[in-house]
Amino acid sequence: MHFVQAKGILSAQNGMNLYRGCTHGCIYCDSRSRCYHMDHDFEDVEVKENAIALLEQAMRRRRSRCMLGTGAMTDPYIPLEEELGYVRQALSLACRYSFGFTLQTKSARVLRDLDLLAAIHEKAKCVVQMTLTTYDEALCRKLEPHVSATRERVEALKRLRDAGIPTVVWLSPILPFINDTEENVLGILGCCAEAEVYGVICFGMGLTLREGNREYFYSQLDRLFPGMKRRYMDTYGMRYEVRSPRHDRLMKLFHSFCADKGIVHDNGRIFAYLHTLEEKESQDQMRLF
């Protein structure tokens, strides 16, 4: 890891990256793409040393509270978080100032902060987003070697549910010829139903490949699935959007299952939910009723 002094912390949409880079080793990670201008090795995690101070300054300047977010570029619960605790400090600030918070992760380490997540949700709103890629644990260890196993993530979703914290699942990516099967999709969706998630985000059955992450992904295909890189090259060449040949059938299955189980499956509706902080009635107002 290495430390830098950041000039700012919150994006226009109130998202933040406390860290840049990752050690989870997911073979498909879009954050490796060169368009993000990361000028250091991806596994050499950049730590924004002054991030928490900048966050508090930004929160004090705001005239109204909002939903804060993290995890879009780097999983907030990389092992380094256990040492530095930046995410927990950010959650503490959100709780102190009654801001909402949403985070996206693939790690059951999120349960470490269950107390703060529950406190934030009591005061404002907290939503945990969890990525689920494959129902098969052996395949999970290949695709996402250093993250919590799928079963651990599902158990975390259930613990969050029991604590009254709403959850959203990202069903992605679905890799053509690898995990684009009905068994995989139904297995993941079944877990979502058991955990009573609010919604499932799915942008299609496939993945995207940009310069930077494409090269890494193909090198891992060569290592893990001999002959698969050639199949991808013959099928997709250098395309950005890599869509499963089973896309239409699997998307129909996805929408049908979610509709039947009462799981929100409209991406626009879910993102509106994630970004909207509803004002909660004060205790004084509640007493009037």
PDB file of C-alpha atoms in Angstrom:
ATOM      1  CA  MET A   1       0.000   0.000   0.000  1.00  0.00           C
ATOM      2  CA  HIS A   2       0.970   3.648  -0.294  1.00  0.00           C
ATOM      3  CA  PHE A   3      -0.520   6.881   1.023  1.00  0.00           C
ATOM      4  CA  VAL A   4      -1.552  10.019  -0.854  1.00  0.00           C
ATOM      5  CA  GLN A   5      -3.102  13.357   0.102  1.00  0.00           C
ATOM      6  CA  ALA A   6      -6.421  13.737  -1.734  1.00  0.00           C
ATOM      7  CA  LYS A   7      -7.846  17.068  -2.854  1.00  0.00           C
ATOM      8  CA  GLY A   8     -11.442  15.972  -2.436  1.00  0.00           C
ATOM      9  CA  ILE A   9     -13.413  12.922  -1.395  1.00  0.00           C
ATOM     10  CA  LEU A  10     -17.058  13.068  -2.553  1.00  0.00           C
ATOM     11  CA  SER A  11     -18.134  12.783  -6.177  1.00  0.00           C
ATOM     12  CA  ALA A  12     -21.040  14.744  -7.637  1.00  0.00           C
ATOM     13  CA  GLN A  13     -23.250  11.774  -6.714  1.00  0.00           C
ATOM     14  CA  ASN A  14     -21.839  11.691  -3.137  1.00  0.00           C
ATOM     15  CA  GLY A  15     -19.811   8.550  -3.718  1.00  0.00           C
ATOM     16  CA  MET A  16     -16.288   8.095  -2.397  1.00  0.00           C
ATOM     17  CA  ASN A  17     -13.254   5.900  -2.870  1.00  0.00           C
ATOM     18  CA  LEU A  18     -11.315   5.623   0.378  1.00  0.00           C
ATOM     19  CA  TYR A  19      -8.937   3.218  -1.341  1.00  0.00           C
ATOM     20  CA  ARG A  20      -7.862   2.794  -4.985  1.00  0.00           C
ATOM     21  CA  GLY A  21      -6.747  -0.629  -6.109  1.00  0.00           C
ATOM     22  CA  CYS A  22      -7.700  -4.007  -4.686  1.00  0.00           C
ATOM     23  CA  THR A  23      -6.261  -7.310  -3.504  1.00  0.00           C
ATOM     24  CA  HIS A  24      -9.338  -9.510  -3.971  1.00  0.00           C
ATOM     25  CA  GLY A  25      -8.014 -10.826  -7.283  1.00  0.00           C
ATOM     26  CA  CYS A  26     -11.329 -11.088  -9.173  1.00  0.00           C
ATOM     27  CA  ILE A  27     -10.350 -12.052 -12.696  1.00  0.00           C
ATOM     28  CA  TYR A  28     -12.960  -9.842 -14.416  1.00  0.00           C
ATOM     29  CA  CYS A  29     -12.523  -6.579 -12.457  1.00  0.00           C
ATOM     30  CA  ASP A  30     -13.422  -3.503 -14.530  1.00  0.00           C
ATOM     31  CA  SER A  31     -11.486  -1.246 -12.139  1.00  0.00           C
ATOM     32  CA  ARG A  32      -8.274  -2.459 -13.784  1.00  0.00           C
ATOM     33  CA  SER A  33      -9.299  -0.583 -16.939  1.00  0.00           C
ATOM     34  CA  ARG A  34      -6.835   2.059 -18.116  1.00  0.00           C
ATOM     35  CA  CYS A  35      -9.589   4.631 -18.517  1.00  0.00           C
ATOM     36  CA  TYR A  36      -9.516   5.116 -14.741  1.00  0.00           C
ATOM     37  CA  HIS A  37      -5.908   6.369 -14.949  1.00  0.00           C
ATOM     38  CA  MET A  38      -4.561   4.371 -12.042  1.00  0.00           C
ATOM     39  CA  ASP A  39      -0.835   5.124 -12.174  1.00  0.00           C
ATOM     40  CA  HIS A  40       0.257   2.349  -9.804  1.00  0.00           C
ATOM     41  CA  ASP A  41       0.031  -1.431  -9.669  1.00  0.00           C
ATOM     42  CA  PHE A  42      -3.551  -2.473  -9.012  1.00  0.00           C
ATOM     43  CA  GLU A  43      -2.589  -4.598  -6.000  1.00  0.00           C
ATOM     44  CA  ASP A  44      -0.530  -1.717  -4.520  1.00  0.00           C
ATOM     45  CA  VAL A  45      -3.547  -0.137  -2.849  1.00  0.00           C
ATOM     46  CA  GLU A  46      -3.599   3.649  -2.727  1.00  0.00           C
ATOM     47  CA  VAL A  47      -4.860   4.979   0.607  1.00  0.00           C
ATOM     48  CA  LYS A  48      -6.278   8.485   0.778  1.00  0.00           C
ATOM     49  CA  GLU A  49      -4.644   9.454   4.028  1.00  0.00           C
ATOM     50  CA  ASN A  50      -6.797  12.531   4.642  1.00  0.00           C
ATOM     51  CA  ALA A  51     -10.074  10.974   3.430  1.00  0.00           C
ATOM     52  CA  ILE A  52     -11.870  10.996   6.775  1.00  0.00           C
ATOM     53  CA  ALA A  53     -10.996  14.638   7.489  1.00  0.00           C
ATOM     54  CA  LEU A  54     -12.181  15.615   3.997  1.00  0.00           C
ATOM     55  CA  LEU A  55     -15.402  13.655   4.468  1.00  0.00           C
ATOM     56  CA  GLU A  56     -16.237  15.400   7.720  1.00  0.00           C
ATOM     57  CA  GLN A  57     -15.547  18.792   6.136  1.00  0.00           C
ATOM     58  CA  ALA A  58     -17.847  17.927   3.226  1.00  0.00           C
ATOM     59  CA  MET A  59     -20.620  16.770   5.543  1.00  0.00           C
ATOM     60  CA  ARG A  60     -20.425  19.931   7.634  1.00  0.00           C
ATOM     61  CA  ARG A  61     -20.682  22.115   4.518  1.00  0.00           C
ATOM     62  CA  ARG A  62     -23.803  20.420   3.189  1.00  0.00           C
ATOM     63  CA  ARG A  63     -27.105  22.185   3.763  1.00  0.00           C
ATOM     64  CA  SER A  64     -29.051  18.937   3.661  1.00  0.00           C
ATOM     65  CA  ARG A  65     -28.302  15.323   4.440  1.00  0.00           C
ATOM     66  CA  CYS A  66     -27.994  12.738   1.674  1.00  0.00           C
ATOM     67  CA  MET A  67     -27.032   9.165   0.938  1.00  0.00           C
ATOM     68  CA  LEU A  68     -23.264   8.583   0.932  1.00  0.00           C
ATOM     69  CA  GLY A  69     -21.802   5.664  -0.958  1.00  0.00           C
ATOM     70  CA  THR A  70     -18.633   3.661  -1.392  1.00  0.00           C
ATOM     71  CA  GLY A  71     -17.510   0.501  -3.163  1.00  0.00           C
ATOM     72  CA  ALA A  72     -18.091   1.332  -6.825  1.00  0.00           C
ATOM     73  CA  MET A  73     -14.367   1.184  -7.697  1.00  0.00           C
ATOM     74  CA  THR A  74     -12.737  -0.644  -4.789  1.00  0.00           C
ATOM     75  CA  ASP A  75     -14.361  -3.067  -2.384  1.00  0.00           C
ATOM     76  CA  PRO A  76     -14.455  -1.247   0.961  1.00  0.00           C
ATOM     77  CA  TYR A  77     -13.715  -4.450   2.859  1.00  0.00           C
ATOM     78  CA  ILE A  78     -10.355  -5.402   1.402  1.00  0.00           C
ATOM     79  CA  PRO A  79      -8.060  -6.938   4.074  1.00  0.00           C
ATOM     80  CA  LEU A  80      -6.329  -3.578   4.499  1.00  0.00           C
ATOM     81  CA  GLU A  81      -9.522  -2.193   6.049  1.00  0.00           C
ATOM     82  CA  GLU A  82      -8.976  -4.422   9.091  1.00  0.00           C
ATOM     83  CA  GLU A  83      -5.710  -2.592   9.717  1.00  0.00           C
ATOM     84  CA  LEU A  84      -6.726   0.974   8.868  1.00  0.00           C
ATOM     85  CA  GLY A  85     -10.452   1.116   9.612  1.00  0.00           C
ATOM     86  CA  TYR A  86     -11.242   3.954   7.193  1.00  0.00           C
ATOM     87  CA  VAL A  87     -14.628   2.528   6.280  1.00  0.00           C
ATOM     88  CA  ARG A  88     -15.620   2.195   9.907  1.00  0.00           C
ATOM     89  CA  GLN A  89     -14.542   5.789  10.531  1.00  0.00           C
ATOM     90  CA  ALA A  90     -16.642   6.943   7.566  1.00  0.00           C
ATOM     91  CA  LEU A  91     -19.632   5.015   8.897  1.00  0.00           C
ATOM     92  CA  SER A  92     -19.115   6.593  12.320  1.00  0.00           C
ATOM     93  CA  LEU A  93     -19.245  10.058  10.764  1.00  0.00           C
ATOM     94  CA  ALA A  94     -22.403   9.200   8.836  1.00  0.00           C
ATOM     95  CA  CYS A  95     -23.999   8.014  12.053  1.00  0.00           C
ATOM     96  CA  ARG A  96     -22.907  11.110  13.982  1.00  0.00           C
ATOM     97  CA  TYR A  97     -24.263  13.517  11.368  1.00  0.00           C
ATOM     98  CA  SER A  98     -27.348  11.390  10.533  1.00  0.00           C
ATOM     99  CA  PHE A  99     -26.405  10.853   6.880  1.00  0.00           C
ATOM    100  CA  GLY A 100     -27.568   7.814   4.956  1.00  0.00           C
ATOM    101  CA  PHE A 101     -25.040   5.281   3.680  1.00  0.00           C
ATOM    102  CA  THR A 102     -24.847   2.546   1.072  1.00  0.00           C
ATOM    103  CA  LEU A 103     -21.856   0.373   0.274  1.00  0.00           C
ATOM    104  CA  GLN A 104     -21.085  -2.313  -2.261  1.00  0.00           C
ATOM    105  CA  THR A 105     -18.970  -5.322  -1.290  1.00  0.00           C
ATOM    106  CA  LYS A 106     -18.211  -9.002  -1.836  1.00  0.00           C
ATOM    107  CA  SER A 107     -17.045  -9.547   1.711  1.00  0.00           C
ATOM    108  CA  ALA A 108     -18.685 -10.897   4.835  1.00  0.00           C
ATOM    109  CA  ARG A 109     -16.345  -8.524   6.695  1.00  0.00           C
ATOM    110  CA  VAL A 110     -19.216  -6.068   6.417  1.00  0.00           C
ATOM    111  CA  LEU A 111     -20.654  -7.772   9.509  1.00  0.00           C
ATOM    112  CA  ARG A 112     -17.847  -6.265  11.581  1.00  0.00           C
ATOM    113  CA  ASP A 113     -19.690  -2.951  11.265  1.00  0.00           C
ATOM    114  CA  LEU A 114     -23.183  -4.303  11.873  1.00  0.00           C
ATOM    115  CA  ASP A 115     -23.590  -2.068  14.910  1.00  0.00           C
ATOM    116  CA  LEU A 116     -22.924   1.110  12.920  1.00  0.00           C
ATOM    117  CA  LEU A 117     -24.957  -0.004   9.918  1.00  0.00           C
ATOM    118  CA  ALA A 118     -27.956  -0.598  12.184  1.00  0.00           C
ATOM    119  CA  ALA A 119     -27.461   2.729  13.961  1.00  0.00           C
ATOM    120  CA  ILE A 120     -27.305   4.590  10.640  1.00  0.00           C
ATOM    121  CA  HIS A 121     -30.467   2.885   9.429  1.00  0.00           C
ATOM    122  CA  GLU A 122     -32.268   3.806  12.634  1.00  0.00           C
ATOM    123  CA  LYS A 123     -31.334   7.485  12.220  1.00  0.00           C
ATOM    124  CA  ALA A 124     -31.449   7.818   8.436  1.00  0.00           C
ATOM    125  CA  LYS A 125     -31.049   4.947   5.965  1.00  0.00           C
ATOM    126  CA  CYS A 126     -28.506   2.228   5.286  1.00  0.00           C
ATOM    127  CA  VAL A 127     -28.456  -0.240   2.388  1.00  0.00           C
ATOM    128  CA  VAL A 128     -25.805  -2.910   1.880  1.00  0.00           C
ATOM    129  CA  GLN A 129     -25.157  -4.041  -1.686  1.00  0.00           C
ATOM    130  CA  MET A 130     -23.592  -7.472  -2.159  1.00  0.00           C
ATOM    131  CA  THR A 131     -22.241  -8.879  -5.420  1.00  0.00           C
ATOM    132  CA  LEU A 132     -23.005 -12.530  -6.161  1.00  0.00           C
ATOM    133  CA  THR A 133     -21.433 -14.073  -9.236  1.00  0.00           C
ATOM    134  CA  THR A 134     -21.584 -17.822  -8.981  1.00  0.00           C
ATOM    135  CA  TYR A 135     -23.531 -20.364  -6.948  1.00  0.00           C
ATOM    136  CA  ASP A 136     -20.769 -22.952  -7.401  1.00  0.00           C
ATOM    137  CA  GLU A 137     -18.189 -22.554  -4.625  1.00  0.00           C
ATOM    138  CA  ALA A 138     -15.307 -24.168  -6.516  1.00  0.00           C
ATOM    139  CA  LEU A 139     -15.897 -21.818  -9.435  1.00  0.00           C
ATOM    140  CA  CYS A 140     -16.153 -18.895  -7.022  1.00  0.00           C
ATOM    141  CA  ARG A 141     -12.654 -19.641  -5.750  1.00  0.00           C
ATOM    142  CA  LYS A 142     -11.363 -19.443  -9.322  1.00  0.00           C
ATOM    143  CA  LEU A 143     -13.161 -16.279 -10.354  1.00  0.00           C
ATOM    144  CA  GLU A 144     -12.866 -14.407  -7.032  1.00  0.00           C
ATOM    145  CA  PRO A 145      -9.940 -16.035  -5.208  1.00  0.00           C
ATOM    146  CA  HIS A 146      -9.581 -13.720  -2.207  1.00  0.00           C
ATOM    147  CA  VAL A 147     -13.147 -12.749  -1.319  1.00  0.00           C
ATOM    148  CA  SER A 148     -15.720 -14.364   0.943  1.00  0.00           C
ATOM    149  CA  ALA A 149     -17.234 -17.525  -0.473  1.00  0.00           C
ATOM    150  CA  THR A 150     -20.722 -17.235  -1.911  1.00  0.00           C
ATOM    151  CA  ARG A 151     -22.251 -19.043   1.077  1.00  0.00           C
ATOM    152  CA  GLU A 152     -20.545 -16.610   3.464  1.00  0.00           C
ATOM    153  CA  ARG A 153     -21.940 -13.650   1.549  1.00  0.00           C
ATOM    154  CA  VAL A 154     -25.438 -15.133   1.605  1.00  0.00           C
ATOM    155  CA  GLU A 155     -25.199 -15.702   5.355  1.00  0.00           C
ATOM    156  CA  ALA A 156     -24.101 -12.070   5.711  1.00  0.00           C
ATOM    157  CA  LEU A 157     -27.202 -10.991   3.775  1.00  0.00           C
ATOM    158  CA  LYS A 158     -29.369 -12.981   6.176  1.00  0.00           C
ATOM    159  CA  ARG A 159     -27.646 -11.438   9.204  1.00  0.00           C
ATOM    160  CA  LEU A 160     -28.238  -7.988   7.756  1.00  0.00           C
ATOM    161  CA  ARG A 161     -31.893  -8.849   7.130  1.00  0.00           C
ATOM    162  CA  ASP A 162     -32.276 -10.012  10.720  1.00  0.00           C
ATOM    163  CA  ALA A 163     -30.818  -6.685  11.857  1.00  0.00           C
ATOM    164  CA  GLY A 164     -33.422  -4.822   9.804  1.00  0.00           C
ATOM    165  CA  ILE A 165     -30.950  -3.521   7.215  1.00  0.00           C
ATOM    166  CA  PRO A 166     -32.177  -3.644   3.590  1.00  0.00           C
ATOM    167  CA  THR A 167     -29.942  -5.292   1.010  1.00  0.00           C
ATOM    168  CA  VAL A 168     -29.488  -5.262  -2.750  1.00  0.00           C
ATOM    169  CA  VAL A 169     -27.659  -7.908  -4.784  1.00  0.00           C
ATOM    170  CA  TRP A 170     -25.649  -7.307  -7.940  1.00  0.00           C
ATOM    171  CA  LEU A 171     -26.011 -10.342 -10.209  1.00  0.00           C
ATOM    172  CA  SER A 172     -22.794  -9.834 -12.127  1.00  0.00           C
ATOM    173  CA  PRO A 173     -20.806 -10.590 -14.037  1.00  0.00           C
ATOM    174  CA  ILE A 174     -22.193 -13.562 -15.898  1.00  0.00           C
ATOM    175  CA  LEU A 175     -19.282 -14.922 -17.919  1.00  0.00           C
ATOM    176  CA  PRO A 176     -20.163 -16.559 -21.244  1.00  0.00           C
ATOM    177  CA  PHE A 177     -19.382 -20.289 -21.368  1.00  0.00           C
ATOM    178  CA  ILE A 178     -18.401 -20.257 -17.659  1.00  0.00           C
ATOM    179  CA  ASN A 179     -21.287 -19.341 -15.340  1.00  0.00           C
ATOM    180  CA  ASP A 180     -24.056 -18.445 -17.821  1.00  0.00           C
ATOM    181  CA  THR A 181     -26.293 -21.366 -16.901  1.00  0.00           C
ATOM    182  CA  GLU A 182     -29.856 -21.624 -15.614  1.00  0.00           C
ATOM    183  CA  GLU A 183     -28.562 -23.574 -12.638  1.00  0.00           C
ATOM    184  CA  ASN A 184     -26.219 -20.742 -11.654  1.00  0.00           C
ATOM    185  CA  VAL A 185     -28.745 -17.935 -12.110  1.00  0.00           C
ATOM    186  CA  LEU A 186     -31.518 -19.805 -10.278  1.00  0.00           C
ATOM    187  CA  GLY A 187     -29.100 -20.791  -7.516  1.00  0.00           C
ATOM    188  CA  ILE A 188     -28.134 -17.180  -6.866  1.00  0.00           C
ATOM    189  CA  LEU A 189     -31.704 -15.929  -7.123  1.00  0.00           C
ATOM    190  CA  GLY A 190     -32.832 -18.608  -4.706  1.00  0.00           C
ATOM    191  CA  CYS A 191     -30.320 -17.273  -2.195  1.00  0.00           C
ATOM    192  CA  CYS A 192     -31.651 -13.751  -2.770  1.00  0.00           C
ATOM    193  CA  ALA A 193     -35.175 -14.934  -2.032  1.00  0.00           C
ATOM    194  CA  GLU A 194     -34.049 -16.717   1.148  1.00  0.00           C
ATOM    195  CA  ALA A 195     -32.267 -13.568   2.321  1.00  0.00           C
ATOM    196  CA  GLU A 196     -35.317 -11.433   1.436  1.00  0.00           C
ATOM    197  CA  VAL A 197     -33.272  -8.858  -0.449  1.00  0.00           C
ATOM    198  CA  TYR A 198     -34.959  -5.630  -1.540  1.00  0.00           C
ATOM    199  CA  GLY A 199     -33.801  -5.915  -5.139  1.00  0.00           C
ATOM    200  CA  VAL A 200     -31.405  -7.469  -7.624  1.00  0.00           C
ATOM    201  CA  ILE A 201     -29.441  -5.359 -10.099  1.00  0.00           C
ATOM    202  CA  CYS A 202     -28.635  -7.009 -13.420  1.00  0.00           C
ATOM    203  CA  PHE A 203     -27.394  -5.225 -16.519  1.00  0.00           C
ATOM    204  CA  GLY A 204     -27.525  -8.329 -18.666  1.00  0.00           C
ATOM    205  CA  MET A 205     -25.995 -11.762 -18.910  1.00  0.00           C
ATOM    206  CA  GLY A 206     -22.407 -10.998 -19.817  1.00  0.00           C
ATOM    207  CA  LEU A 207     -19.624  -8.600 -18.921  1.00  0.00           C
ATOM    208  CA  THR A 208     -17.747  -5.610 -20.288  1.00  0.00           C
ATOM    209  CA  LEU A 209     -14.085  -5.602 -21.282  1.00  0.00           C
ATOM    210  CA  ARG A 210     -12.004  -2.444 -21.667  1.00  0.00           C
ATOM    211  CA  GLU A 211      -8.327  -1.949 -22.361  1.00  0.00           C
ATOM    212  CA  GLY A 212      -6.502  -2.961 -19.204  1.00  0.00           C
ATOM    213  CA  ASN A 213      -9.017  -5.321 -17.680  1.00  0.00           C
ATOM    214  CA  ARG A 214      -9.397  -7.275 -20.955  1.00  0.00           C
ATOM    215  CA  GLU A 215      -5.719  -8.249 -20.998  1.00  0.00           C
ATOM    216  CA  TYR A 216      -5.784  -9.345 -17.371  1.00  0.00           C
ATOM    217  CA  PHE A 217      -9.024 -11.279 -17.846  1.00  0.00           C
ATOM    218  CA  TYR A 218      -7.703 -13.128 -20.880  1.00  0.00           C
ATOM    219  CA  SER A 219      -4.460 -14.015 -19.109  1.00  0.00           C
ATOM    220  CA  GLN A 220      -6.491 -15.539 -16.279  1.00  0.00           C
ATOM    221  CA  LEU A 221      -8.686 -17.455 -18.722  1.00  0.00           C
ATOM    222  CA  ASP A 222      -5.527 -18.983 -20.186  1.00  0.00           C
ATOM    223  CA  ARG A 223      -4.420 -20.046 -16.703  1.00  0.00           C
ATOM    224  CA  LEU A 224      -7.736 -21.273 -15.287  1.00  0.00           C
ATOM    225  CA  PHE A 225      -9.707 -22.484 -18.303  1.00  0.00           C
ATOM    226  CA  PRO A 226      -7.352 -23.745 -21.024  1.00  0.00           C
ATOM    227  CA  GLY A 227      -8.705 -22.935 -24.473  1.00  0.00           C
ATOM    228  CA  MET A 228     -11.286 -20.441 -23.166  1.00  0.00           C
ATOM    229  CA  LYS A 229      -9.341 -17.352 -24.253  1.00  0.00           C
ATOM    230  CA  ARG A 230      -9.343 -18.577 -27.861  1.00  0.00           C
ATOM    231  CA  ARG A 231     -13.087 -19.219 -27.645  1.00  0.00           C
ATOM    232  CA  TYR A 232     -13.651 -15.667 -26.406  1.00  0.00           C
ATOM    233  CA  MET A 233     -11.409 -14.197 -29.093  1.00  0.00           C
ATOM    234  CA  ASP A 234     -13.155 -16.172 -31.835  1.00  0.00           C
ATOM    235  CA  THR A 235     -16.605 -15.204 -30.516  1.00  0.00           C
ATOM    236  CA  TYR A 236     -16.133 -11.616 -29.373  1.00  0.00           C
ATOM    237  CA  GLY A 237     -12.804 -10.332 -30.660  1.00  0.00           C
ATOM    238  CA  MET A 238     -12.097  -6.967 -29.028  1.00  0.00           C
ATOM    239  CA  ARG A 239     -15.699  -6.015 -28.274  1.00  0.00           C
ATOM    240  CA  TYR A 240     -16.506  -3.918 -25.225  1.00  0.00           C
ATOM    241  CA  GLU A 241     -19.781  -5.694 -24.510  1.00  0.00           C
ATOM    242  CA  VAL A 242     -19.441  -9.456 -24.170  1.00  0.00           C
ATOM    243  CA  ARG A 243     -22.928 -10.922 -24.055  1.00  0.00           C
ATOM    244  CA  SER A 244     -23.797 -14.540 -23.350  1.00  0.00           C
ATOM    245  CA  PRO A 245     -25.460 -16.425 -26.219  1.00  0.00           C
ATOM    246  CA  ARG A 246     -28.027 -17.423 -23.570  1.00  0.00           C
ATOM    247  CA  HIS A 247     -28.713 -13.783 -22.633  1.00  0.00           C
ATOM    248  CA  ASP A 248     -32.360 -13.563 -23.698  1.00  0.00           C
ATOM    249  CA  ARG A 249     -33.384 -16.837 -22.087  1.00  0.00           C
ATOM    250  CA  LEU A 250     -31.547 -16.078 -18.833  1.00  0.00           C
ATOM    251  CA  MET A 251     -32.908 -12.525 -18.606  1.00  0.00           C
ATOM    252  CA  LYS A 252     -36.448 -13.848 -19.043  1.00  0.00           C
ATOM    253  CA  LEU A 253     -35.765 -16.331 -16.264  1.00  0.00           C
ATOM    254  CA  PHE A 254     -34.327 -13.555 -14.071  1.00  0.00           C
ATOM    255  CA  HIS A 255     -37.288 -11.210 -14.462  1.00  0.00           C
ATOM    256  CA  SER A 256     -39.823 -14.010 -14.049  1.00  0.00           C
ATOM    257  CA  PHE A 257     -38.248 -15.294 -10.838  1.00  0.00           C
ATOM    258  CA  CYS A 258     -37.951 -11.837  -9.257  1.00  0.00           C
ATOM    259  CA  ALA A 259     -41.522 -10.920 -10.171  1.00  0.00           C
ATOM    260  CA  ASP A 260     -42.795 -14.152  -8.656  1.00  0.00           C
ATOM    261  CA  LYS A 261     -40.865 -13.607  -5.403  1.00  0.00           C
ATOM    262  CA  GLY A 262     -41.614  -9.895  -5.049  1.00  0.00           C
ATOM    263  CA  ILE A 263     -37.982  -8.847  -5.555  1.00  0.00           C
ATOM    264  CA  VAL A 264     -37.476  -5.475  -7.231  1.00  0.00           C
ATOM    265  CA  HIS A 265     -35.696  -6.067 -10.541  1.00  0.00           C
ATOM    266  CA  ASP A 266     -35.930  -2.706 -12.293  1.00  0.00           C
ATOM    267  CA  ASN A 267     -32.441  -1.139 -12.219  1.00  0.00           C
ATOM    268  CA  GLY A 268     -33.764   2.416 -12.375  1.00  0.00           C
ATOM    269  CA  ARG A 269     -36.070   1.878  -9.427  1.00  0.00           C
ATOM    270  CA  ILE A 270     -33.289   0.277  -7.381  1.00  0.00           C
ATOM    271  CA  PHE A 271     -30.811   3.084  -8.069  1.00  0.00           C
ATOM    272  CA  ALA A 272     -33.437   5.673  -7.139  1.00  0.00           C
ATOM    273  CA  TYR A 273     -33.912   3.791  -3.877  1.00  0.00           C
ATOM    274  CA  LEU A 274     -30.166   3.704  -3.217  1.00  0.00           C
ATOM    275  CA  HIS A 275     -29.720   7.420  -3.840  1.00  0.00           C
ATOM    276  CA  THR A 276     -32.783   8.733  -2.018  1.00  0.00           C
ATOM    277  CA  LEU A 277     -32.677   9.627   1.654  1.00  0.00           C
ATOM    278  CA  GLU A 278     -36.202   9.849   2.930  1.00  0.00           C
ATOM    279  CA  GLU A 279     -36.696  12.196   5.863  1.00  0.00           C
ATOM    280  CA  LYS A 280     -37.687  10.220   8.925  1.00  0.00           C
ATOM    281  CA  GLU A 281     -40.164  11.629  11.381  1.00  0.00           C
ATOM    282  CA  SER A 282     -38.672  12.922  14.601  1.00  0.00           C
ATOM    283  CA  GLN A 283     -39.538  11.324  17.901  1.00  0.00           C
ATOM    284  CA  ASP A 284     -41.562  14.436  18.803  1.00  0.00           C
ATOM    285  CA  GLN A 285     -43.637  14.055  15.648  1.00  0.00           C
ATOM    286  CA  MET A 286     -44.167  10.388  16.365  1.00  0.00           C
ATOM    287  CA  ARG A 287     -45.475  11.179  19.864  1.00  0.00           C
ATOM    288  CA  LEU A 288     -48.236  13.290  18.320  1.00  0.00           C
ATOM    289  CA  PHE A 289     -49.684  10.116  16.869  1.00  0.00           C
TER     290      PHE A 289
END
